[in-house]
Amino acid sequence: MMRELGNAQDASADDQGPDLDLAFEQQTRSLRHNLVIRAGKLVSPHGEFVCVVRDVSETGVGLRLFHDPPTGEPLELQMPDGGTYEIRQVREDGNHVGYEFVNVIDVPRFLVENPDFPKRGLRLNLAFPVTVRSLAGTNEGLVENLSQHGARLSCEGIYAIDQNLFVDCPEDEVRFREVGAKVRWRRDSEYGVVFENTLSLEEFAKLAAELQCPDLLRSDA
């Protein structure tokens, strides 16, 4: 009897083998890797928004936002090293939002920055009017691309490389106040400037939301 019982238990274990293997594989695939805070770009039909990747697995990613999540599809997560991933929102807990990848990703490749991609900070295609002031006077300009550390802007003023400027936004409702900047490059009427004082990630994120979709900002933000 004991021998028969043992054989039955062994057979039962063998029968469950494939199911156990499948469960283990699913559990392994869903393991999430906690990250050192890493900024990314959440691209939606409403524009480009700042996010922070907090954890990632083959099937999904957890993002920290500084405002309500943008809606609509398609949604893409773009990383500064050039990685682009199509995602769908699956849960929301305050400013912590969970997304699933439309296609399973290679986690080690996601975690390691691409050495072949130029190393640069997070940039958003944001456009807003500015005034550009120098010792020679003040000119109107337009920011066309913004990062925490600087901007690409167009302006009819003539400025030299390494010239010091002051950039300000004349619109009171835009959270961008006068900042000292230095010219790094020039191409016709376009200039690349670096700021003396960088924007915090939260300032950068809320400015992006304000310019593109102010409804995402809560009244207490």
Short mmCIF file of N, CA and C in Angstrom, two decimals, residues 22-189:
data_model
loop_
_atom_site.label_atom_id
_atom_site.label_comp_id
_atom_site.label_asym_id
_atom_site.label_seq_id
_atom_site.Cartn_x
_atom_site.Cartn_y
_atom_site.Cartn_z
N LEU A 22 5.54 26.20 -16.05
CA LEU A 22 4.93 27.35 -16.68
C LEU A 22 4.72 28.47 -15.66
N ALA A 23 4.27 28.10 -14.45
CA ALA A 23 4.06 29.10 -13.42
C ALA A 23 5.37 29.77 -13.05
N PHE A 24 6.44 28.97 -12.94
CA PHE A 24 7.75 29.53 -12.59
C PHE A 24 8.24 30.45 -13.69
N GLU A 25 8.02 30.05 -14.95
CA GLU A 25 8.45 30.89 -16.07
C GLU A 25 7.70 32.22 -16.08
N GLN A 26 6.38 32.15 -15.83
CA GLN A 26 5.58 33.38 -15.82
C GLN A 26 6.01 34.29 -14.67
N GLN A 27 6.30 33.66 -13.51
CA GLN A 27 6.74 34.46 -12.37
C GLN A 27 8.08 35.11 -12.66
N THR A 28 9.00 34.37 -13.28
CA THR A 28 10.32 34.90 -13.60
C THR A 28 10.21 36.05 -14.59
N ARG A 29 9.36 35.88 -15.60
CA ARG A 29 9.21 36.91 -16.62
C ARG A 29 8.62 38.19 -16.04
N SER A 30 7.80 38.06 -14.97
CA SER A 30 7.16 39.24 -14.42
C SER A 30 7.98 39.89 -13.31
N LEU A 31 9.16 39.32 -12.98
CA LEU A 31 9.99 39.94 -11.95
C LEU A 31 10.37 41.34 -12.38
N ARG A 32 10.26 42.28 -11.46
CA ARG A 32 10.53 43.67 -11.79
C ARG A 32 11.87 44.07 -11.21
N HIS A 33 12.63 44.79 -11.99
CA HIS A 33 13.95 45.25 -11.59
C HIS A 33 13.84 46.69 -11.10
N ASN A 34 14.16 46.90 -9.83
CA ASN A 34 14.16 48.26 -9.30
C ASN A 34 15.35 49.02 -9.89
N LEU A 35 15.13 50.27 -10.24
CA LEU A 35 16.15 51.07 -10.91
C LEU A 35 16.57 52.23 -10.03
N VAL A 36 17.81 52.66 -10.21
CA VAL A 36 18.16 54.00 -9.77
C VAL A 36 17.33 54.94 -10.62
N ILE A 37 16.86 56.04 -10.03
CA ILE A 37 15.98 56.95 -10.76
C ILE A 37 16.58 57.30 -12.12
N ARG A 38 15.77 57.12 -13.16
CA ARG A 38 16.23 57.36 -14.53
C ARG A 38 15.13 58.08 -15.29
N ALA A 39 15.43 59.27 -15.78
CA ALA A 39 14.42 60.07 -16.46
C ALA A 39 14.16 59.56 -17.86
N GLY A 40 12.91 59.69 -18.29
CA GLY A 40 12.53 59.31 -19.64
C GLY A 40 11.48 60.27 -20.16
N LYS A 41 11.02 60.00 -21.37
CA LYS A 41 10.04 60.86 -22.04
C LYS A 41 8.80 60.02 -22.36
N LEU A 42 7.65 60.48 -21.88
CA LEU A 42 6.39 59.82 -22.18
C LEU A 42 5.71 60.61 -23.29
N VAL A 43 5.56 59.99 -24.45
CA VAL A 43 5.02 60.67 -25.63
C VAL A 43 3.58 60.21 -25.86
N SER A 44 2.67 61.17 -25.93
CA SER A 44 1.25 60.87 -26.12
C SER A 44 0.69 61.79 -27.20
N PRO A 45 -0.59 61.61 -27.58
CA PRO A 45 -1.18 62.54 -28.55
C PRO A 45 -1.22 63.98 -28.05
N HIS A 46 -1.07 64.18 -26.73
CA HIS A 46 -1.10 65.53 -26.16
C HIS A 46 0.27 66.19 -26.13
N GLY A 47 1.34 65.43 -26.39
CA GLY A 47 2.67 66.02 -26.37
C GLY A 47 3.70 65.11 -25.71
N GLU A 48 4.79 65.70 -25.26
CA GLU A 48 5.91 64.98 -24.65
C GLU A 48 6.03 65.39 -23.18
N PHE A 49 6.12 64.39 -22.30
CA PHE A 49 6.09 64.66 -20.87
C PHE A 49 7.25 63.95 -20.16
N VAL A 50 7.69 64.56 -19.07
CA VAL A 50 8.79 64.01 -18.28
C VAL A 50 8.26 62.90 -17.38
N CYS A 51 9.01 61.82 -17.30
CA CYS A 51 8.67 60.74 -16.38
C CYS A 51 9.96 60.18 -15.78
N VAL A 52 9.81 59.40 -14.72
CA VAL A 52 10.95 58.75 -14.09
C VAL A 52 10.66 57.25 -14.04
N VAL A 53 11.54 56.45 -14.61
CA VAL A 53 11.39 54.99 -14.58
C VAL A 53 11.79 54.50 -13.19
N ARG A 54 10.87 53.80 -12.52
CA ARG A 54 11.15 53.29 -11.17
C ARG A 54 11.43 51.80 -11.15
N ASP A 55 10.75 51.06 -12.01
CA ASP A 55 11.00 49.61 -12.09
C ASP A 55 10.57 49.13 -13.47
N VAL A 56 11.10 47.99 -13.85
CA VAL A 56 10.81 47.48 -15.20
C VAL A 56 10.89 45.97 -15.20
N SER A 57 10.08 45.34 -16.02
CA SER A 57 10.14 43.90 -16.28
C SER A 57 10.03 43.70 -17.78
N GLU A 58 10.02 42.44 -18.20
CA GLU A 58 9.88 42.17 -19.63
C GLU A 58 8.53 42.64 -20.17
N THR A 59 7.53 42.67 -19.29
CA THR A 59 6.18 42.94 -19.76
C THR A 59 5.64 44.30 -19.37
N GLY A 60 6.32 45.03 -18.47
CA GLY A 60 5.76 46.30 -18.04
C GLY A 60 6.76 47.19 -17.34
N VAL A 61 6.33 48.41 -17.04
CA VAL A 61 7.22 49.40 -16.45
C VAL A 61 6.41 50.29 -15.50
N GLY A 62 7.02 50.69 -14.40
CA GLY A 62 6.40 51.62 -13.48
C GLY A 62 7.03 53.00 -13.62
N LEU A 63 6.20 54.01 -13.82
CA LEU A 63 6.68 55.37 -14.02
C LEU A 63 6.19 56.29 -12.92
N ARG A 64 7.04 57.23 -12.54
CA ARG A 64 6.66 58.31 -11.63
C ARG A 64 6.45 59.55 -12.47
N LEU A 65 5.26 60.15 -12.37
CA LEU A 65 4.95 61.39 -13.07
C LEU A 65 4.83 62.53 -12.06
N PHE A 66 4.79 63.74 -12.55
CA PHE A 66 4.67 64.92 -11.68
C PHE A 66 3.31 65.59 -11.86
N HIS A 67 2.39 64.87 -12.49
CA HIS A 67 1.05 65.37 -12.78
C HIS A 67 0.22 64.17 -13.19
N ASP A 68 -1.03 64.39 -13.51
CA ASP A 68 -1.88 63.29 -13.97
C ASP A 68 -1.31 62.71 -15.27
N PRO A 69 -1.51 61.40 -15.51
CA PRO A 69 -0.97 60.81 -16.74
C PRO A 69 -1.73 61.28 -17.97
N PRO A 70 -1.02 61.54 -19.07
CA PRO A 70 -1.70 61.90 -20.32
C PRO A 70 -2.50 60.71 -20.84
N THR A 71 -3.60 60.99 -21.49
CA THR A 71 -4.46 59.93 -22.01
C THR A 71 -4.32 59.82 -23.52
N GLY A 72 -5.01 58.85 -24.07
CA GLY A 72 -4.99 58.65 -25.52
C GLY A 72 -3.91 57.66 -25.94
N GLU A 73 -4.03 57.17 -27.13
CA GLU A 73 -3.07 56.25 -27.71
C GLU A 73 -2.75 56.70 -29.14
N PRO A 74 -1.55 56.37 -29.63
CA PRO A 74 -0.54 55.53 -28.99
C PRO A 74 0.24 56.28 -27.92
N LEU A 75 0.83 55.49 -27.01
CA LEU A 75 1.73 56.00 -25.99
C LEU A 75 3.10 55.37 -26.19
N GLU A 76 4.12 56.17 -26.04
CA GLU A 76 5.49 55.65 -26.17
C GLU A 76 6.34 56.12 -25.00
N LEU A 77 7.20 55.23 -24.54
CA LEU A 77 8.24 55.59 -23.59
C LEU A 77 9.53 55.72 -24.37
N GLN A 78 10.14 56.90 -24.35
CA GLN A 78 11.40 57.13 -25.05
C GLN A 78 12.48 57.45 -24.03
N MET A 79 13.61 56.74 -24.13
CA MET A 79 14.71 56.94 -23.22
C MET A 79 15.78 57.80 -23.88
N PRO A 80 16.57 58.53 -23.08
CA PRO A 80 17.59 59.42 -23.67
C PRO A 80 18.61 58.73 -24.55
N ASP A 81 18.78 57.39 -24.39
CA ASP A 81 19.75 56.69 -25.21
C ASP A 81 19.17 56.20 -26.53
N GLY A 82 17.94 56.64 -26.85
CA GLY A 82 17.35 56.29 -28.13
C GLY A 82 16.35 55.16 -28.10
N GLY A 83 16.24 54.44 -26.98
CA GLY A 83 15.28 53.35 -26.88
C GLY A 83 13.85 53.87 -26.91
N THR A 84 12.98 53.22 -27.70
CA THR A 84 11.58 53.61 -27.82
C THR A 84 10.70 52.38 -27.63
N TYR A 85 9.69 52.50 -26.75
CA TYR A 85 8.86 51.36 -26.39
C TYR A 85 7.39 51.77 -26.38
N GLU A 86 6.56 51.04 -27.13
CA GLU A 86 5.13 51.32 -27.14
C GLU A 86 4.51 50.71 -25.89
N ILE A 87 3.67 51.48 -25.20
CA ILE A 87 3.12 51.04 -23.92
C ILE A 87 1.63 51.34 -23.84
N ARG A 88 0.96 50.68 -22.84
CA ARG A 88 -0.44 50.94 -22.53
C ARG A 88 -0.59 51.07 -21.02
N GLN A 89 -1.39 52.02 -20.57
CA GLN A 89 -1.58 52.20 -19.14
C GLN A 89 -2.47 51.08 -18.59
N VAL A 90 -2.07 50.53 -17.43
CA VAL A 90 -2.85 49.45 -16.82
C VAL A 90 -3.28 49.77 -15.39
N ARG A 91 -2.59 50.68 -14.71
CA ARG A 91 -3.00 51.02 -13.35
C ARG A 91 -2.46 52.42 -13.00
N GLU A 92 -3.05 52.99 -11.94
CA GLU A 92 -2.64 54.32 -11.50
C GLU A 92 -2.79 54.41 -9.99
N ASP A 93 -1.75 54.87 -9.33
CA ASP A 93 -1.78 55.08 -7.88
C ASP A 93 -1.15 56.44 -7.61
N GLY A 94 -1.99 57.49 -7.66
CA GLY A 94 -1.44 58.83 -7.53
C GLY A 94 -0.56 59.14 -8.73
N ASN A 95 0.66 59.59 -8.46
CA ASN A 95 1.59 59.90 -9.54
C ASN A 95 2.42 58.70 -9.97
N HIS A 96 2.17 57.54 -9.37
CA HIS A 96 2.86 56.31 -9.76
C HIS A 96 1.94 55.54 -10.70
N VAL A 97 2.38 55.36 -11.93
CA VAL A 97 1.52 54.80 -12.97
C VAL A 97 2.19 53.56 -13.56
N GLY A 98 1.40 52.51 -13.73
CA GLY A 98 1.91 51.27 -14.32
C GLY A 98 1.49 51.14 -15.77
N TYR A 99 2.43 50.71 -16.60
CA TYR A 99 2.17 50.50 -18.02
C TYR A 99 2.64 49.12 -18.43
N GLU A 100 1.98 48.53 -19.41
CA GLU A 100 2.45 47.29 -20.00
C GLU A 100 3.06 47.58 -21.36
N PHE A 101 4.12 46.84 -21.69
CA PHE A 101 4.72 46.97 -23.02
C PHE A 101 3.85 46.25 -24.04
N VAL A 102 3.66 46.86 -25.19
CA VAL A 102 2.92 46.20 -26.26
C VAL A 102 3.69 44.97 -26.72
N ASN A 103 5.01 45.05 -26.72
CA ASN A 103 5.86 43.91 -27.06
C ASN A 103 6.84 43.65 -25.92
N VAL A 104 7.08 42.38 -25.62
CA VAL A 104 8.02 42.01 -24.57
C VAL A 104 9.39 42.61 -24.88
N ILE A 105 10.08 43.13 -23.87
CA ILE A 105 11.36 43.79 -24.10
C ILE A 105 12.52 42.98 -23.54
N ASP A 106 13.71 43.34 -23.93
CA ASP A 106 14.95 42.78 -23.40
C ASP A 106 15.37 43.66 -22.22
N VAL A 107 15.14 43.17 -21.00
CA VAL A 107 15.40 43.99 -19.81
C VAL A 107 16.86 44.40 -19.68
N PRO A 108 17.83 43.47 -19.84
CA PRO A 108 19.24 43.90 -19.73
C PRO A 108 19.59 45.01 -20.71
N ARG A 109 19.04 44.95 -21.91
CA ARG A 109 19.33 46.01 -22.89
C ARG A 109 18.69 47.32 -22.45
N PHE A 110 17.51 47.23 -21.84
CA PHE A 110 16.84 48.44 -21.34
C PHE A 110 17.64 49.08 -20.21
N LEU A 111 18.22 48.24 -19.34
CA LEU A 111 18.91 48.75 -18.16
C LEU A 111 20.27 49.36 -18.48
N VAL A 112 20.89 48.91 -19.56
CA VAL A 112 22.22 49.40 -19.92
C VAL A 112 22.09 50.45 -21.02
N GLU A 113 22.62 51.64 -20.78
CA GLU A 113 22.54 52.70 -21.77
C GLU A 113 23.31 52.33 -23.03
N ASN A 114 22.77 52.69 -24.17
CA ASN A 114 23.37 52.38 -25.46
C ASN A 114 24.65 53.21 -25.65
N PRO A 115 25.83 52.54 -25.70
CA PRO A 115 27.08 53.30 -25.83
C PRO A 115 27.25 53.95 -27.19
N ASP A 116 26.47 53.50 -28.20
CA ASP A 116 26.59 54.05 -29.55
C ASP A 116 25.74 55.31 -29.73
N PHE A 117 24.92 55.63 -28.72
CA PHE A 117 24.04 56.79 -28.83
C PHE A 117 24.68 57.97 -28.11
N PRO A 118 24.67 59.17 -28.73
CA PRO A 118 25.29 60.34 -28.08
C PRO A 118 24.71 60.57 -26.69
N LYS A 119 25.57 60.76 -25.71
CA LYS A 119 25.11 60.97 -24.34
C LYS A 119 24.60 62.39 -24.19
N ARG A 120 23.33 62.54 -23.88
CA ARG A 120 22.73 63.85 -23.75
C ARG A 120 21.57 63.78 -22.76
N GLY A 121 21.24 64.91 -22.20
CA GLY A 121 20.13 64.97 -21.26
C GLY A 121 18.79 64.84 -21.96
N LEU A 122 17.76 64.67 -21.16
CA LEU A 122 16.40 64.56 -21.67
C LEU A 122 15.97 65.88 -22.30
N ARG A 123 15.47 65.82 -23.54
CA ARG A 123 15.04 67.00 -24.27
C ARG A 123 13.59 66.83 -24.72
N LEU A 124 12.83 67.92 -24.64
CA LEU A 124 11.44 67.91 -25.09
C LEU A 124 11.25 68.96 -26.18
N ASN A 125 10.42 68.63 -27.15
CA ASN A 125 10.09 69.58 -28.21
C ASN A 125 8.98 70.51 -27.71
N LEU A 126 9.38 71.53 -26.97
CA LEU A 126 8.45 72.51 -26.42
C LEU A 126 8.69 73.85 -27.10
N ALA A 127 7.62 74.55 -27.40
CA ALA A 127 7.74 75.86 -28.06
C ALA A 127 7.02 76.92 -27.23
N PHE A 128 7.72 78.00 -26.90
CA PHE A 128 7.09 79.12 -26.20
C PHE A 128 7.93 80.38 -26.42
N PRO A 129 7.29 81.55 -26.39
CA PRO A 129 8.01 82.80 -26.67
C PRO A 129 8.90 83.21 -25.50
N VAL A 130 10.01 83.85 -25.84
CA VAL A 130 10.93 84.36 -24.82
C VAL A 130 11.46 85.72 -25.27
N THR A 131 12.00 86.44 -24.32
CA THR A 131 12.81 87.61 -24.63
C THR A 131 14.25 87.27 -24.32
N VAL A 132 15.14 87.71 -25.19
CA VAL A 132 16.58 87.44 -25.03
C VAL A 132 17.27 88.78 -24.82
N ARG A 133 17.90 88.92 -23.66
CA ARG A 133 18.50 90.21 -23.30
C ARG A 133 20.02 90.09 -23.20
N SER A 134 20.69 91.07 -23.76
CA SER A 134 22.15 91.17 -23.66
C SER A 134 22.49 92.63 -23.40
N LEU A 135 23.77 92.96 -23.28
CA LEU A 135 24.19 94.35 -23.05
C LEU A 135 23.81 95.24 -24.23
N ALA A 136 23.64 94.62 -25.40
CA ALA A 136 23.31 95.40 -26.59
C ALA A 136 21.81 95.69 -26.71
N GLY A 137 20.99 95.02 -25.92
CA GLY A 137 19.55 95.25 -26.01
C GLY A 137 18.76 93.96 -25.86
N THR A 138 17.46 94.05 -26.15
CA THR A 138 16.55 92.92 -25.98
C THR A 138 15.88 92.57 -27.30
N ASN A 139 15.77 91.27 -27.57
CA ASN A 139 15.12 90.78 -28.77
C ASN A 139 14.08 89.72 -28.40
N GLU A 140 13.07 89.59 -29.25
CA GLU A 140 12.10 88.51 -29.07
C GLU A 140 12.64 87.23 -29.68
N GLY A 141 12.29 86.12 -29.06
CA GLY A 141 12.75 84.84 -29.55
C GLY A 141 11.72 83.76 -29.31
N LEU A 142 12.03 82.55 -29.73
CA LEU A 142 11.14 81.41 -29.55
C LEU A 142 11.96 80.18 -29.17
N VAL A 143 11.65 79.61 -28.00
CA VAL A 143 12.27 78.34 -27.63
C VAL A 143 11.65 77.24 -28.47
N GLU A 144 12.48 76.37 -29.04
CA GLU A 144 11.99 75.30 -29.90
C GLU A 144 12.26 73.92 -29.32
N ASN A 145 13.17 73.86 -28.36
CA ASN A 145 13.58 72.59 -27.78
C ASN A 145 14.17 72.91 -26.40
N LEU A 146 13.78 72.15 -25.38
CA LEU A 146 14.18 72.49 -24.02
C LEU A 146 14.66 71.26 -23.26
N SER A 147 15.69 71.46 -22.43
CA SER A 147 16.13 70.45 -21.48
C SER A 147 16.27 71.11 -20.12
N GLN A 148 16.66 70.35 -19.12
CA GLN A 148 16.90 70.94 -17.81
C GLN A 148 18.08 71.90 -17.84
N HIS A 149 18.98 71.68 -18.78
CA HIS A 149 20.26 72.39 -18.77
C HIS A 149 20.37 73.49 -19.81
N GLY A 150 19.45 73.53 -20.77
CA GLY A 150 19.58 74.52 -21.82
C GLY A 150 18.45 74.45 -22.82
N ALA A 151 18.62 75.16 -23.92
CA ALA A 151 17.55 75.24 -24.91
C ALA A 151 18.11 75.51 -26.29
N ARG A 152 17.31 75.17 -27.29
CA ARG A 152 17.55 75.64 -28.66
C ARG A 152 16.49 76.69 -28.92
N LEU A 153 16.91 77.86 -29.35
CA LEU A 153 15.96 78.93 -29.59
C LEU A 153 16.30 79.67 -30.88
N SER A 154 15.29 80.30 -31.44
CA SER A 154 15.50 81.13 -32.62
C SER A 154 15.31 82.58 -32.20
N CYS A 155 16.15 83.46 -32.75
CA CYS A 155 16.13 84.87 -32.38
C CYS A 155 16.85 85.66 -33.46
N GLU A 156 16.34 86.84 -33.78
CA GLU A 156 16.95 87.67 -34.82
C GLU A 156 18.18 88.44 -34.31
N GLY A 157 18.41 88.44 -33.01
CA GLY A 157 19.60 89.10 -32.48
C GLY A 157 20.87 88.38 -32.91
N ILE A 158 21.97 89.09 -32.95
CA ILE A 158 23.26 88.52 -33.33
C ILE A 158 24.09 88.36 -32.05
N TYR A 159 24.42 87.13 -31.73
CA TYR A 159 25.16 86.83 -30.51
C TYR A 159 26.38 85.98 -30.83
N ALA A 160 27.42 86.18 -30.06
CA ALA A 160 28.68 85.45 -30.27
C ALA A 160 28.72 84.19 -29.42
N ILE A 161 29.53 83.23 -29.86
CA ILE A 161 29.75 82.03 -29.06
C ILE A 161 30.32 82.44 -27.70
N ASP A 162 29.80 81.84 -26.64
CA ASP A 162 30.19 82.10 -25.24
C ASP A 162 29.67 83.44 -24.72
N GLN A 163 28.84 84.13 -25.49
CA GLN A 163 28.27 85.38 -24.99
C GLN A 163 27.23 85.08 -23.92
N ASN A 164 27.21 85.91 -22.88
CA ASN A 164 26.24 85.76 -21.79
C ASN A 164 24.94 86.47 -22.14
N LEU A 165 23.82 85.77 -21.89
CA LEU A 165 22.50 86.30 -22.18
C LEU A 165 21.58 86.09 -20.97
N PHE A 166 20.42 86.74 -21.03
CA PHE A 166 19.37 86.47 -20.08
C PHE A 166 18.11 86.13 -20.87
N VAL A 167 17.53 84.98 -20.55
CA VAL A 167 16.35 84.49 -21.28
C VAL A 167 15.16 84.49 -20.33
N ASP A 168 14.05 85.07 -20.79
CA ASP A 168 12.86 85.18 -19.94
C ASP A 168 11.63 84.91 -20.79
N CYS A 169 10.55 84.47 -20.15
CA CYS A 169 9.28 84.29 -20.85
C CYS A 169 8.34 85.42 -20.46
N PRO A 170 7.80 86.14 -21.43
CA PRO A 170 6.94 87.29 -21.12
C PRO A 170 5.54 86.90 -20.67
N GLU A 171 5.16 85.64 -20.82
CA GLU A 171 3.80 85.21 -20.48
C GLU A 171 3.75 84.80 -19.00
N ASP A 172 2.91 85.48 -18.23
CA ASP A 172 2.85 85.25 -16.78
C ASP A 172 2.42 83.83 -16.43
N GLU A 173 1.57 83.22 -17.26
CA GLU A 173 1.05 81.90 -16.92
C GLU A 173 2.04 80.77 -17.18
N VAL A 174 3.16 81.07 -17.80
CA VAL A 174 4.18 80.05 -18.08
C VAL A 174 5.24 80.08 -16.99
N ARG A 175 5.53 78.91 -16.42
CA ARG A 175 6.46 78.82 -15.29
C ARG A 175 7.92 78.82 -15.77
N PHE A 176 8.31 79.86 -16.43
CA PHE A 176 9.69 79.98 -16.87
C PHE A 176 10.12 81.42 -16.63
N ARG A 177 10.96 81.61 -15.64
CA ARG A 177 11.40 82.95 -15.28
C ARG A 177 12.83 83.19 -15.75
N GLU A 178 13.24 84.44 -15.74
CA GLU A 178 14.53 84.83 -16.30
C GLU A 178 15.66 83.96 -15.77
N VAL A 179 16.47 83.48 -16.70
CA VAL A 179 17.61 82.64 -16.36
C VAL A 179 18.83 83.11 -17.15
N GLY A 180 19.99 83.10 -16.51
CA GLY A 180 21.22 83.41 -17.22
C GLY A 180 21.61 82.26 -18.13
N ALA A 181 22.13 82.56 -19.30
CA ALA A 181 22.49 81.52 -20.26
C ALA A 181 23.74 81.95 -21.03
N LYS A 182 24.41 80.97 -21.62
CA LYS A 182 25.60 81.24 -22.43
C LYS A 182 25.43 80.56 -23.78
N VAL A 183 25.80 81.27 -24.84
CA VAL A 183 25.68 80.73 -26.19
C VAL A 183 26.74 79.65 -26.42
N ARG A 184 26.31 78.49 -26.84
CA ARG A 184 27.22 77.38 -27.14
C ARG A 184 27.42 77.17 -28.63
N TRP A 185 26.37 77.40 -29.43
CA TRP A 185 26.51 77.28 -30.87
C TRP A 185 25.49 78.20 -31.56
N ARG A 186 25.77 78.47 -32.82
CA ARG A 186 24.87 79.31 -33.61
C ARG A 186 24.78 78.74 -35.02
N ARG A 187 23.55 78.76 -35.58
CA ARG A 187 23.33 78.35 -36.97
C ARG A 187 22.25 79.25 -37.54
N ASP A 188 22.67 80.21 -38.36
CA ASP A 188 21.75 81.24 -38.88
C ASP A 188 21.11 81.96 -37.70
N SER A 189 19.78 81.89 -37.58
CA SER A 189 19.11 82.59 -36.48
C SER A 189 18.79 81.65 -35.31
#
